[in-house]
Coordinates of C-alpha atoms and ligand atoms in Angstrom, one line a residue:
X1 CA 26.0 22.7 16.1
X2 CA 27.3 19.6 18.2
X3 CA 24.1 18.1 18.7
X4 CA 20.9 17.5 16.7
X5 CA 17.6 17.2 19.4
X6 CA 14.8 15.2 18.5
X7 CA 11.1 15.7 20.1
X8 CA 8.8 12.4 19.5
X9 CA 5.0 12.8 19.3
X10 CA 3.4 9.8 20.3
X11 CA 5.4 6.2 21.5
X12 CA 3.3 3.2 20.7
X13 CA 4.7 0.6 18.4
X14 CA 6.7 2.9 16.1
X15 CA 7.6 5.3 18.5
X16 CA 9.1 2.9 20.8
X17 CA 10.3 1.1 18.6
X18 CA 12.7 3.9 16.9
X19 CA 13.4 4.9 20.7
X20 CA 15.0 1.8 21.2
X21 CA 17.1 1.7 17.9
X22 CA 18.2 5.0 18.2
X23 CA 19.4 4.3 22.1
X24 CA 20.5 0.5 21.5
X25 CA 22.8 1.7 18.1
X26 CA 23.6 5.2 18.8
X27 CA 27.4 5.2 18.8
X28 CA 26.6 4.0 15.1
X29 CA 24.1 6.1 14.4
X30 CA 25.7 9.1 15.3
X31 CA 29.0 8.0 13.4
X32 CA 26.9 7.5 10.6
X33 CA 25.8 10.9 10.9
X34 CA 28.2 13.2 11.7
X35 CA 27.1 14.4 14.8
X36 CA 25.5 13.9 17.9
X37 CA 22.1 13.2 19.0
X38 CA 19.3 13.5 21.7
X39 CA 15.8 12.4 22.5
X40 CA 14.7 15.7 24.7
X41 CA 11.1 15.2 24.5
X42 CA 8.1 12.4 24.1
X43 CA 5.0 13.5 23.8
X44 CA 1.7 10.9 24.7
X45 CA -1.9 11.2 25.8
X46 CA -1.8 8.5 28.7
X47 CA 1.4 9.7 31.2
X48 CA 0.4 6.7 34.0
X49 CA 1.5 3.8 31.4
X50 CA 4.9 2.2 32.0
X51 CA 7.4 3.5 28.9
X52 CA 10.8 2.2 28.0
X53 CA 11.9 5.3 28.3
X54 CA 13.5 7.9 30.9
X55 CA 10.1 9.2 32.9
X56 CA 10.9 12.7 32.8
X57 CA 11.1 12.8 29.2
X58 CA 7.3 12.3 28.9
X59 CA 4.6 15.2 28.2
X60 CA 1.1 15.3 27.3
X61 CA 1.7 18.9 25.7
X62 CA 2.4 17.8 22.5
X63 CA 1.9 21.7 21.1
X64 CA 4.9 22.4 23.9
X65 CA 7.4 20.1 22.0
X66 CA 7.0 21.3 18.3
X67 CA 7.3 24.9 19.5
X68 CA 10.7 23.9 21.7
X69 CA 13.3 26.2 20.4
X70 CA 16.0 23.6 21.3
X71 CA 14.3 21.4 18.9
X72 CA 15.7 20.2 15.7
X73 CA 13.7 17.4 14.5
X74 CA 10.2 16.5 14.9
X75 CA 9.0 12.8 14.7
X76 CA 5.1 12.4 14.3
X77 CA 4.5 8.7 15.2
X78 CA 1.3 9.2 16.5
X79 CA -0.8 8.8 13.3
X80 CA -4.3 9.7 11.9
X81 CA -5.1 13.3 10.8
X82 CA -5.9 15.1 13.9
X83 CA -3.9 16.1 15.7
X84 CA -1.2 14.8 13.7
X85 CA -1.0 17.1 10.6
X86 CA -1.7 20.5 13.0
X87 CA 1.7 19.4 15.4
X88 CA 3.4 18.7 11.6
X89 CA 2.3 22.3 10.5
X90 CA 3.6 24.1 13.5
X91 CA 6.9 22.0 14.1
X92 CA 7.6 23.5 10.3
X93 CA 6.2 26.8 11.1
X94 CA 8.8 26.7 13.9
X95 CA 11.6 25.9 11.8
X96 CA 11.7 22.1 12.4
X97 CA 12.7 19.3 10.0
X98 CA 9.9 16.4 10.5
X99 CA 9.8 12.7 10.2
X100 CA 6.4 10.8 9.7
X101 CA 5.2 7.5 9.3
X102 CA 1.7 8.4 9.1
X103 CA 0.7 7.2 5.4
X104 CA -3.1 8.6 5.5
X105 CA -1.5 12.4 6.4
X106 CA 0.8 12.2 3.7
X107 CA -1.3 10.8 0.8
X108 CA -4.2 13.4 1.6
X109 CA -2.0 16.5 2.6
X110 CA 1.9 15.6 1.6
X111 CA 2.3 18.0 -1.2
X112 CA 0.7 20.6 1.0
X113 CA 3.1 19.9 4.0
X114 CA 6.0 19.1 1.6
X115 CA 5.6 22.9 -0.8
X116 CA 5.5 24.0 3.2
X117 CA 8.7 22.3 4.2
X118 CA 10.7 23.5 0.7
X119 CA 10.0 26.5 1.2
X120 CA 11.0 26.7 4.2
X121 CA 14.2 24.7 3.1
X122 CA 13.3 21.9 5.9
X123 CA 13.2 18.3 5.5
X124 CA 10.1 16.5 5.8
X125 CA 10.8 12.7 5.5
X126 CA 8.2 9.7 5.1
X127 CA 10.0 6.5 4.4
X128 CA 8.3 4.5 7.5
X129 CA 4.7 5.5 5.7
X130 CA 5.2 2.5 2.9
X131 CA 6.4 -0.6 3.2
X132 CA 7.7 -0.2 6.7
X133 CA 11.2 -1.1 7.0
X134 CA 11.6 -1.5 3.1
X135 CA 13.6 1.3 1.7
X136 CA 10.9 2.4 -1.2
X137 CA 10.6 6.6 -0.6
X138 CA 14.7 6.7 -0.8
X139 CA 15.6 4.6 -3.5
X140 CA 12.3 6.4 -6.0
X141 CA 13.7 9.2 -4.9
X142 CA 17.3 9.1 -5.4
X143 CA 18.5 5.7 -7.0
X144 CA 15.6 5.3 -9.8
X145 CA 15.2 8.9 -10.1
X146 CA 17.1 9.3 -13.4
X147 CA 14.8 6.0 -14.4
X148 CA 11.3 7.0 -16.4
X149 CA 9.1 4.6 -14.1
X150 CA 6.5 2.9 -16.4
X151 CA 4.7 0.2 -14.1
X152 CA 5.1 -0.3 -10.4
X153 CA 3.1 -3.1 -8.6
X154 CA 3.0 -3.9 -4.6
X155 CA 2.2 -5.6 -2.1
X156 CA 1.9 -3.4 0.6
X157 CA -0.5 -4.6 2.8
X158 CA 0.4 -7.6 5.5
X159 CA -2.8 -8.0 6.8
X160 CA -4.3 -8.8 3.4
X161 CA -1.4 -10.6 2.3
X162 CA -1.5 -12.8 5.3
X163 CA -5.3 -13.8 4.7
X164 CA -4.9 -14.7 1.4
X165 CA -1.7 -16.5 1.9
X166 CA -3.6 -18.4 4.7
X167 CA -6.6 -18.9 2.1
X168 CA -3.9 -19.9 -0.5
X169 CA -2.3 -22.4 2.0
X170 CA -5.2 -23.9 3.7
X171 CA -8.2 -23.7 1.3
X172 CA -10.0 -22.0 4.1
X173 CA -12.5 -19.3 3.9
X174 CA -12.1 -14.8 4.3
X175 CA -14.1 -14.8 7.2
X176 CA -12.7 -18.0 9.5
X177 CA -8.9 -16.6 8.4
X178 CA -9.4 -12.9 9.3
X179 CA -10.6 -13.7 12.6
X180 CA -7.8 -15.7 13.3
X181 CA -5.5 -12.6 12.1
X182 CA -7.7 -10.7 14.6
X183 CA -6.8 -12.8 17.7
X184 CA -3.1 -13.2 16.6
X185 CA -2.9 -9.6 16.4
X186 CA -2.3 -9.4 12.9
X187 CA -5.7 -7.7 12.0
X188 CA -7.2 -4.4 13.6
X189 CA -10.6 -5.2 15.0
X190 CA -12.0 -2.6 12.8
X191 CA -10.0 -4.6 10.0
X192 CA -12.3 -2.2 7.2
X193 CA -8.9 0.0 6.2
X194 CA -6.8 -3.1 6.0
X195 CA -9.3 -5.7 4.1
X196 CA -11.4 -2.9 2.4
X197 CA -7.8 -1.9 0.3
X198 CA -7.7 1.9 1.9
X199 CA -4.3 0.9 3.2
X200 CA -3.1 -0.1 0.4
X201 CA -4.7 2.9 -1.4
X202 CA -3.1 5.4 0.3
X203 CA 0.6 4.1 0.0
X204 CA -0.1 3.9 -3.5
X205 CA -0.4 7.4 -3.7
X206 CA 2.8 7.9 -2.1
X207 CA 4.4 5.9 -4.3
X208 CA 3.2 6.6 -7.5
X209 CA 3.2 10.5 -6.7
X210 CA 6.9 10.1 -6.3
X211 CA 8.3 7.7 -9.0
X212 CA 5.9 9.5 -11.5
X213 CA 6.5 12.8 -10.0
X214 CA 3.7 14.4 -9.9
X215 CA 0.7 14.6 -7.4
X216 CA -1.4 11.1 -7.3
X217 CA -4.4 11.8 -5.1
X218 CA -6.0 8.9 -2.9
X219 CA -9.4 9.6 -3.8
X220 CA -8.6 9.6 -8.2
X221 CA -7.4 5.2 -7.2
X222 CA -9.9 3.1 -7.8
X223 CA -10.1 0.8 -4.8
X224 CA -11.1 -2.6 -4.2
X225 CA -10.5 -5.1 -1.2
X226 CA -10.5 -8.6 -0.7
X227 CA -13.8 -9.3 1.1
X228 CA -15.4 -10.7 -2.3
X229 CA -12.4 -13.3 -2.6
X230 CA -13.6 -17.1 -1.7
X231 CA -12.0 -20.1 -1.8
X232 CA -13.5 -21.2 -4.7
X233 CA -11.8 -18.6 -6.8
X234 CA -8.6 -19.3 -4.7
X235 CA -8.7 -23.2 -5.9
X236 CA -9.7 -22.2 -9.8
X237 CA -6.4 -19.4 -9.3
X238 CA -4.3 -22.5 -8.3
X239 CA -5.8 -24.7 -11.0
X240 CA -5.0 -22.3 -13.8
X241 CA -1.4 -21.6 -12.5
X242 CA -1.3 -18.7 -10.7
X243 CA -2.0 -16.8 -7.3
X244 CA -4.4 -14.0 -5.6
X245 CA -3.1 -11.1 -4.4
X246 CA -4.3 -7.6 -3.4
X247 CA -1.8 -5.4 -5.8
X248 CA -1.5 -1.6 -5.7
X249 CA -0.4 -1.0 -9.2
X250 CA 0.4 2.1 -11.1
X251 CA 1.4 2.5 -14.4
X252 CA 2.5 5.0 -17.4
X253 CA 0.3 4.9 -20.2
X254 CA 0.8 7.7 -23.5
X255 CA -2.5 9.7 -22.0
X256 CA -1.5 9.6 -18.2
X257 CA -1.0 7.6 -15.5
X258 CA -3.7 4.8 -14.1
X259 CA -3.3 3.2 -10.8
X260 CA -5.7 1.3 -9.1
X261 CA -5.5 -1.3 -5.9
X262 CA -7.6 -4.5 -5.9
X263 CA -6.9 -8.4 -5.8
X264 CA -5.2 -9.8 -9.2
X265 CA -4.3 -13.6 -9.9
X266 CA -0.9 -13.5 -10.8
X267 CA 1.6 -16.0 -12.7
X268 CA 2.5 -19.1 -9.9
X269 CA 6.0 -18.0 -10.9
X270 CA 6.0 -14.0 -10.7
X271 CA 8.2 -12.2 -7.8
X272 CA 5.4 -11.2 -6.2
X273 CA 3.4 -14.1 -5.9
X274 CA 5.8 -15.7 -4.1
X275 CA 6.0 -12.9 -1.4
X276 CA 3.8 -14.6 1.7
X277 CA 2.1 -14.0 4.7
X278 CA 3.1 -10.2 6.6
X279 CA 5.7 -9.9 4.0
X280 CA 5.7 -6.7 1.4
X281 CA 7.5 -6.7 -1.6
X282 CA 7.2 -3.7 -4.4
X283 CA 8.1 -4.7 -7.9
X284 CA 8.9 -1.8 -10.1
X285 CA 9.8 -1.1 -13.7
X286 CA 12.2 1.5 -15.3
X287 CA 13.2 2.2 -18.6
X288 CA 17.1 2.2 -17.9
X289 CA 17.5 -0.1 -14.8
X290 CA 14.6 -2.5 -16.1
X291 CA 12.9 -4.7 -12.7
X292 CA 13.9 -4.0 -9.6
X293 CA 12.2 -5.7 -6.3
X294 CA 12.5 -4.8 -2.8
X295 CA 11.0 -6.7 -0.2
X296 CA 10.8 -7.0 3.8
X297 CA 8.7 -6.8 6.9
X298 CA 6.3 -4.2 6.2
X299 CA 5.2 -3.5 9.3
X300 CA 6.1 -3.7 13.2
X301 CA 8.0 -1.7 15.6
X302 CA 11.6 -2.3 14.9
X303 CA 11.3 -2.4 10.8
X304 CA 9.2 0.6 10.8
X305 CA 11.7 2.5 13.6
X306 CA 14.4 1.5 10.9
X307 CA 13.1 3.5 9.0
X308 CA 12.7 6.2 11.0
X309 CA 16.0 6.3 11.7
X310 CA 17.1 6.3 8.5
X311 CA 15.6 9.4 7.8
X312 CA 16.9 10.9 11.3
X313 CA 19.9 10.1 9.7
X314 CA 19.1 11.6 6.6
X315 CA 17.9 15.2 8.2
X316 CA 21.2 14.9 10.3
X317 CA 23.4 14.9 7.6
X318 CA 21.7 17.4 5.5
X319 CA 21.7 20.1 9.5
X320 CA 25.6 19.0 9.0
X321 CA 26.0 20.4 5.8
X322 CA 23.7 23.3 6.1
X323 CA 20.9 22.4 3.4
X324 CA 18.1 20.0 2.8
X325 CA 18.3 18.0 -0.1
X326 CA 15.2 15.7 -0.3
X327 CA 12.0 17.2 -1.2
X328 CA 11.5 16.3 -5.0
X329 CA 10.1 19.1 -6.9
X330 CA 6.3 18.1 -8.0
X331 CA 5.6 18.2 -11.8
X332 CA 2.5 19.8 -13.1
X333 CA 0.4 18.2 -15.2
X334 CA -0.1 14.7 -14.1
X335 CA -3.1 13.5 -16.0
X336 CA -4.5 10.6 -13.6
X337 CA -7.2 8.2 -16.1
X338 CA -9.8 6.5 -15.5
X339 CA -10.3 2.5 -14.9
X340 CA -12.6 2.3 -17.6
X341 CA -8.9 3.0 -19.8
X342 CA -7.4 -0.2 -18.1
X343 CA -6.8 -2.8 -20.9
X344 CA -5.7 -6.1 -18.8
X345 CA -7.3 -9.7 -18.8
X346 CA -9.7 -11.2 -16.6
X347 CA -11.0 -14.4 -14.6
X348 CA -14.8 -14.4 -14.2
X349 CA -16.7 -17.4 -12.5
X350 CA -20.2 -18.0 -13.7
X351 CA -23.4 -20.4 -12.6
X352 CA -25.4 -21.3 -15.3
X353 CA -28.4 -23.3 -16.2
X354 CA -26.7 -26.9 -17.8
X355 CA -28.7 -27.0 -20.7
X356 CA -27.8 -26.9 -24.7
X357 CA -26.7 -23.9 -26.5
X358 CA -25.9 -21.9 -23.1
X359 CA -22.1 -22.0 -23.9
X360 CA -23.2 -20.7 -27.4
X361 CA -24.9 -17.5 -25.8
X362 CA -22.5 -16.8 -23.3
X363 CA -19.7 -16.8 -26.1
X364 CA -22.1 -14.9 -28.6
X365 CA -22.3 -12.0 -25.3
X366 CA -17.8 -11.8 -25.2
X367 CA -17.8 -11.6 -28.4
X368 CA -20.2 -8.7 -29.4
X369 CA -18.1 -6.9 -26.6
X370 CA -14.9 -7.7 -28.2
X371 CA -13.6 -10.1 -25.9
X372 CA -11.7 -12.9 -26.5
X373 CA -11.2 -16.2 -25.0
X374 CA -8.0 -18.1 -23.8
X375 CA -8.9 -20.9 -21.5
X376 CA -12.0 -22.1 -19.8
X377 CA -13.0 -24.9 -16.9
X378 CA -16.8 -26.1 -17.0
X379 CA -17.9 -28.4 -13.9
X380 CA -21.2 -29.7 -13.3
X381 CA -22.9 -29.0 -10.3
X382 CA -26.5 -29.9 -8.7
X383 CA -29.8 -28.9 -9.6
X384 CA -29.8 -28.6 -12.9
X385 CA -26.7 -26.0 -12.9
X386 CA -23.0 -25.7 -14.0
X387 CA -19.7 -23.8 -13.4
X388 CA -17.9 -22.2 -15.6
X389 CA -14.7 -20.6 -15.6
X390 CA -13.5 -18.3 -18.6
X391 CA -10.0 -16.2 -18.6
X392 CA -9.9 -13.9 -20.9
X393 CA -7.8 -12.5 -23.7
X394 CA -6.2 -8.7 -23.1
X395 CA -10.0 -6.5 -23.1
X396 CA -10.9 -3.5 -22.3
X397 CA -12.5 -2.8 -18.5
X398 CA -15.2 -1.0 -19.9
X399 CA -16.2 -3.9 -22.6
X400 CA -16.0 -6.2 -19.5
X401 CA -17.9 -4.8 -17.3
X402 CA -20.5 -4.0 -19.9
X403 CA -20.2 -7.9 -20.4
X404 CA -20.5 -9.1 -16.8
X405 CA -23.9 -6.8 -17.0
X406 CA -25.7 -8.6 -20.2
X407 CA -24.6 -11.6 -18.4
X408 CA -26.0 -11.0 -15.6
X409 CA -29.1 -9.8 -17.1
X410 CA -29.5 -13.2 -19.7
X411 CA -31.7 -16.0 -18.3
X412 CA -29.3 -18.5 -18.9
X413 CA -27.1 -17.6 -16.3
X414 CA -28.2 -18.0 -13.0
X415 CA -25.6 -15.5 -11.5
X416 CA -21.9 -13.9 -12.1
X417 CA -20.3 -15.3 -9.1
X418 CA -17.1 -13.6 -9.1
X419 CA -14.7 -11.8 -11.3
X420 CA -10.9 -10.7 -10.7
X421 CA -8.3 -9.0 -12.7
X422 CA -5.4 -10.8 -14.5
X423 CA -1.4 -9.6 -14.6
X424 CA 1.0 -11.5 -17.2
X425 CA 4.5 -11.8 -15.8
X426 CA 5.5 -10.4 -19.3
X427 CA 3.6 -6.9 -18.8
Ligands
NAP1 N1 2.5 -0.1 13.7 C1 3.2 -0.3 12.5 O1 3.8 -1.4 12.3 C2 3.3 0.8 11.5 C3 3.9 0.5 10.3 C4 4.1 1.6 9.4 C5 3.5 2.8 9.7 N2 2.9 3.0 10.9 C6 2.3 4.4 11.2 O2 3.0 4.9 12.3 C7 2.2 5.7 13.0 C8 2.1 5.3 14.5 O3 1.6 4.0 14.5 P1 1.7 3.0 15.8 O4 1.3 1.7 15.4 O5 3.0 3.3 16.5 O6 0.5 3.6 16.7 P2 0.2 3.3 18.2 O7 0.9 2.1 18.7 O8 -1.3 3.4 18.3 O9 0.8 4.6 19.0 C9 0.3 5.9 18.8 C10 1.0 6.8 19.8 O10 0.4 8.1 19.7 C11 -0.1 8.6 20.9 N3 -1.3 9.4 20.6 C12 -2.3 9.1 19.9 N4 -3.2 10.1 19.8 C13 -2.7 11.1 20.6 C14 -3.1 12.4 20.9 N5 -4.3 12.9 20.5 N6 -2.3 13.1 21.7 C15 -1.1 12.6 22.1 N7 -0.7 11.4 21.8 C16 -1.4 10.7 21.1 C17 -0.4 7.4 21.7 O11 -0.3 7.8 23.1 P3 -0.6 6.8 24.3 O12 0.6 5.8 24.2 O13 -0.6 7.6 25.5 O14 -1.9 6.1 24.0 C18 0.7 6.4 21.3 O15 1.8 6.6 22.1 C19 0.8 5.7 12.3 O16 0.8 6.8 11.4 C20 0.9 4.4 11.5 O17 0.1 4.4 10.3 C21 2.7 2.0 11.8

């Protein structure tokens, strides 16, 4: 073969963006590769709009392009499930390797597509779906493959990571900062799968179904967003040395694996707490190669068509050689726990009636659940009321929230205002 030909389904910001490095570097590229390559194909529902691209390239038979016998290599940049994961299906039925950056398709239906595309021995690569134009996908895969992963944390989310940096650096409020992201452009106006933590959710099972080889479904990670985070409990986060950030973490416990996404105050001076604004940065731990962070720009057209490329690149070298060599082999027997097994510490903000012998029943309530003290704030506020802050020693989630609920329920406190997870640097 002298030439690998590439048919693109869809060419908004990641399409276009790939387009353009793949044209602007493409004596590289193809140097890099081995062998030569052409854009035949683009497929795209609106033909009328203006496209940096050659006009006669465009189609809005998408179904003609993955069935193309002078085809090679599918890219599926048009995201969602429908029609994406159909086109994905018959480019591979048709013999075609496939690139993707759609991360909802492959955490719901990537080991599907992927025991499709072995045995079919076709590439199917996803490194744009995570951390845009952060190598993550290759490096679990390859590099830290030999490693036994036993924590990874991330943030992978700019949206969120840009509210609560602007919350951080401001003191202003969720609601004021997201629709500020909204008319910069750096919130959707349906913002629900960005704040809400189903983002973040579903490149968490991406990434822990690789580095713990095994199948990590979307649905088995406990999910939290940041709606529920106000400045109040961004101020006591800053007061008590550390930072708010909404973490996809994952980690290898003796009974199985628990991974979870939600917002966590983390040490002032951990890596990732020091990751701002649409930055991502993944943080993970192995038992040979011990911390490793990568960082970037998660999102965007160019990073995100970086990485698209790179796995054009990838598929090029393995059509060279007459093999594909990246689908991992998924290991049975993945035990996924529950979040009631999550033994972490916690920050919980209460209102309570400023009176004698409150402190004494409050303390009497974490203690009958096991749960010990490290560090408290108490402010007094109008009315007859008071603040008061507690972090906690290591607990259990279940003794917690069993805890927050007798609160709740004693007449001494007038509400649990907010709560929020804890990560040491150390863990
Ligand atoms: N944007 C990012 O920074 C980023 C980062 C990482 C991953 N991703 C992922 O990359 C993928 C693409 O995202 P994007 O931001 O590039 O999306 P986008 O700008 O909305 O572009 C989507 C493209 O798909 C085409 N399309 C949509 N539905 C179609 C249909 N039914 N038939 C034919 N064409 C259709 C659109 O055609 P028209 O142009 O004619 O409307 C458009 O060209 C998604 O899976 C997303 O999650 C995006």
């Amino acid at each position: 073969m002298d030439k690998v030909r590439v048919g693109i389904l869809g060419f908004g910001t990641v399409g276009e963006g790939a387009y353009r490095m793949l044209m602007d570097n493409q004596a590289a590229i193809e140097s890099k590769s081995g062998i030569g390559l052409e854009v035949v194909r683009i497929g795209v529902r609106d033909m009328d709009r203006e496209r940096g691209a050659p006009r006669e390239l465009f189609t809005r038979d998408l179904e003609s392009i993955v069935r193309d016998p002078d085809i090679d290599i599918i890219l599926e940049l048009i995201g969602g499930l429908d029609p994406a994961e159909s086109l994905i299906e018959a480019a591979l039925s048709h013999g075609k390797h496939v690139v993707t950056a759609n991360k909802e398709l492959i955490a719901k239906q990537g080991h599907a597509l992927m025991r499709r595309a072995a045995s079919q021995g076709l590439d199917l690569h996803f490194e744009a779906a995570v951390g845009g134009g952060i190598p993550l996908i290759q490096p679990l895969k390859h590099q830290l493959a030999g490693n036994d992963v036993l924590k990874l944390m991330g943030i992978v989310n700019g949206t969120t990571n840009y509210i609560l940096s602007k919350m951080t650096q401001e003191g202003r409020a969720f609601d004021e900062v997201l629709q500020e992201a909204q008319a910069a452009g750096y919130a959707e106006a349906e913002p629900s799968s960005d704040v809400d933590g189903f983002d973040a959710q579903y490149k968490l099972s991406i990434l822990s179904s690789i580095a713990f080889g095994g199948e990590v479904r979307p649905e088995k990670i406990p999910t939290e967003g940041i709606r529920r985070i106000g400045a109040r409990d961004i101020d006591f986060a800053k007061m008590l040395g550390y930072r708010i950030k909404l973490l996809a973490i994952a980690e290898l416990l003796p009974e199985g694996i628990l991974a979870r996404v939600h917002p966590t105050m983390l040490p002032r001076q951990h890596p990732l707490a020091n990751v701002h604004g649409v930055y991502n940065a993944v943080w993970v731990k192995g038992d040979f190669v011990g911390d490793v962070m990568l960082s970037g720009r998660g999102a965007g057209a160019f990073p995100t068509g970086s990485a698209v490329v790179g796995d054009i690149i990838d598929i090029c070298r393995n059509i060279r050689i007459g093999g594909s060599a990246s689908v991992q082999p998924p290991q049975e027997g993945l035990y996924v726990l529950s979040i009631d097994q999550l033994r972490t510490r916690y920050y919980m903000r209460l209102t309570v009636q400023d009176r004698p012998k409150v402190l004494g029943i409050i303390a009497g309530i974490f203690g009958e659940e096991e749960i010990g003290l490290r560090a408290m704030e108490m402010r007094e506020l109008n009315d007859g009321l008071g603040e008061i802050v507690f972090l906690t020693h290591l607990c259990q989630e279940q003794n917690l929230q069993r805890a927050m609920a007798r609160l709740a329920a004693t007449e001494v406190v007038a509400c649990v205002e907010n709560w929020v997870r804890v990560e040491e640097e150390s863990e």
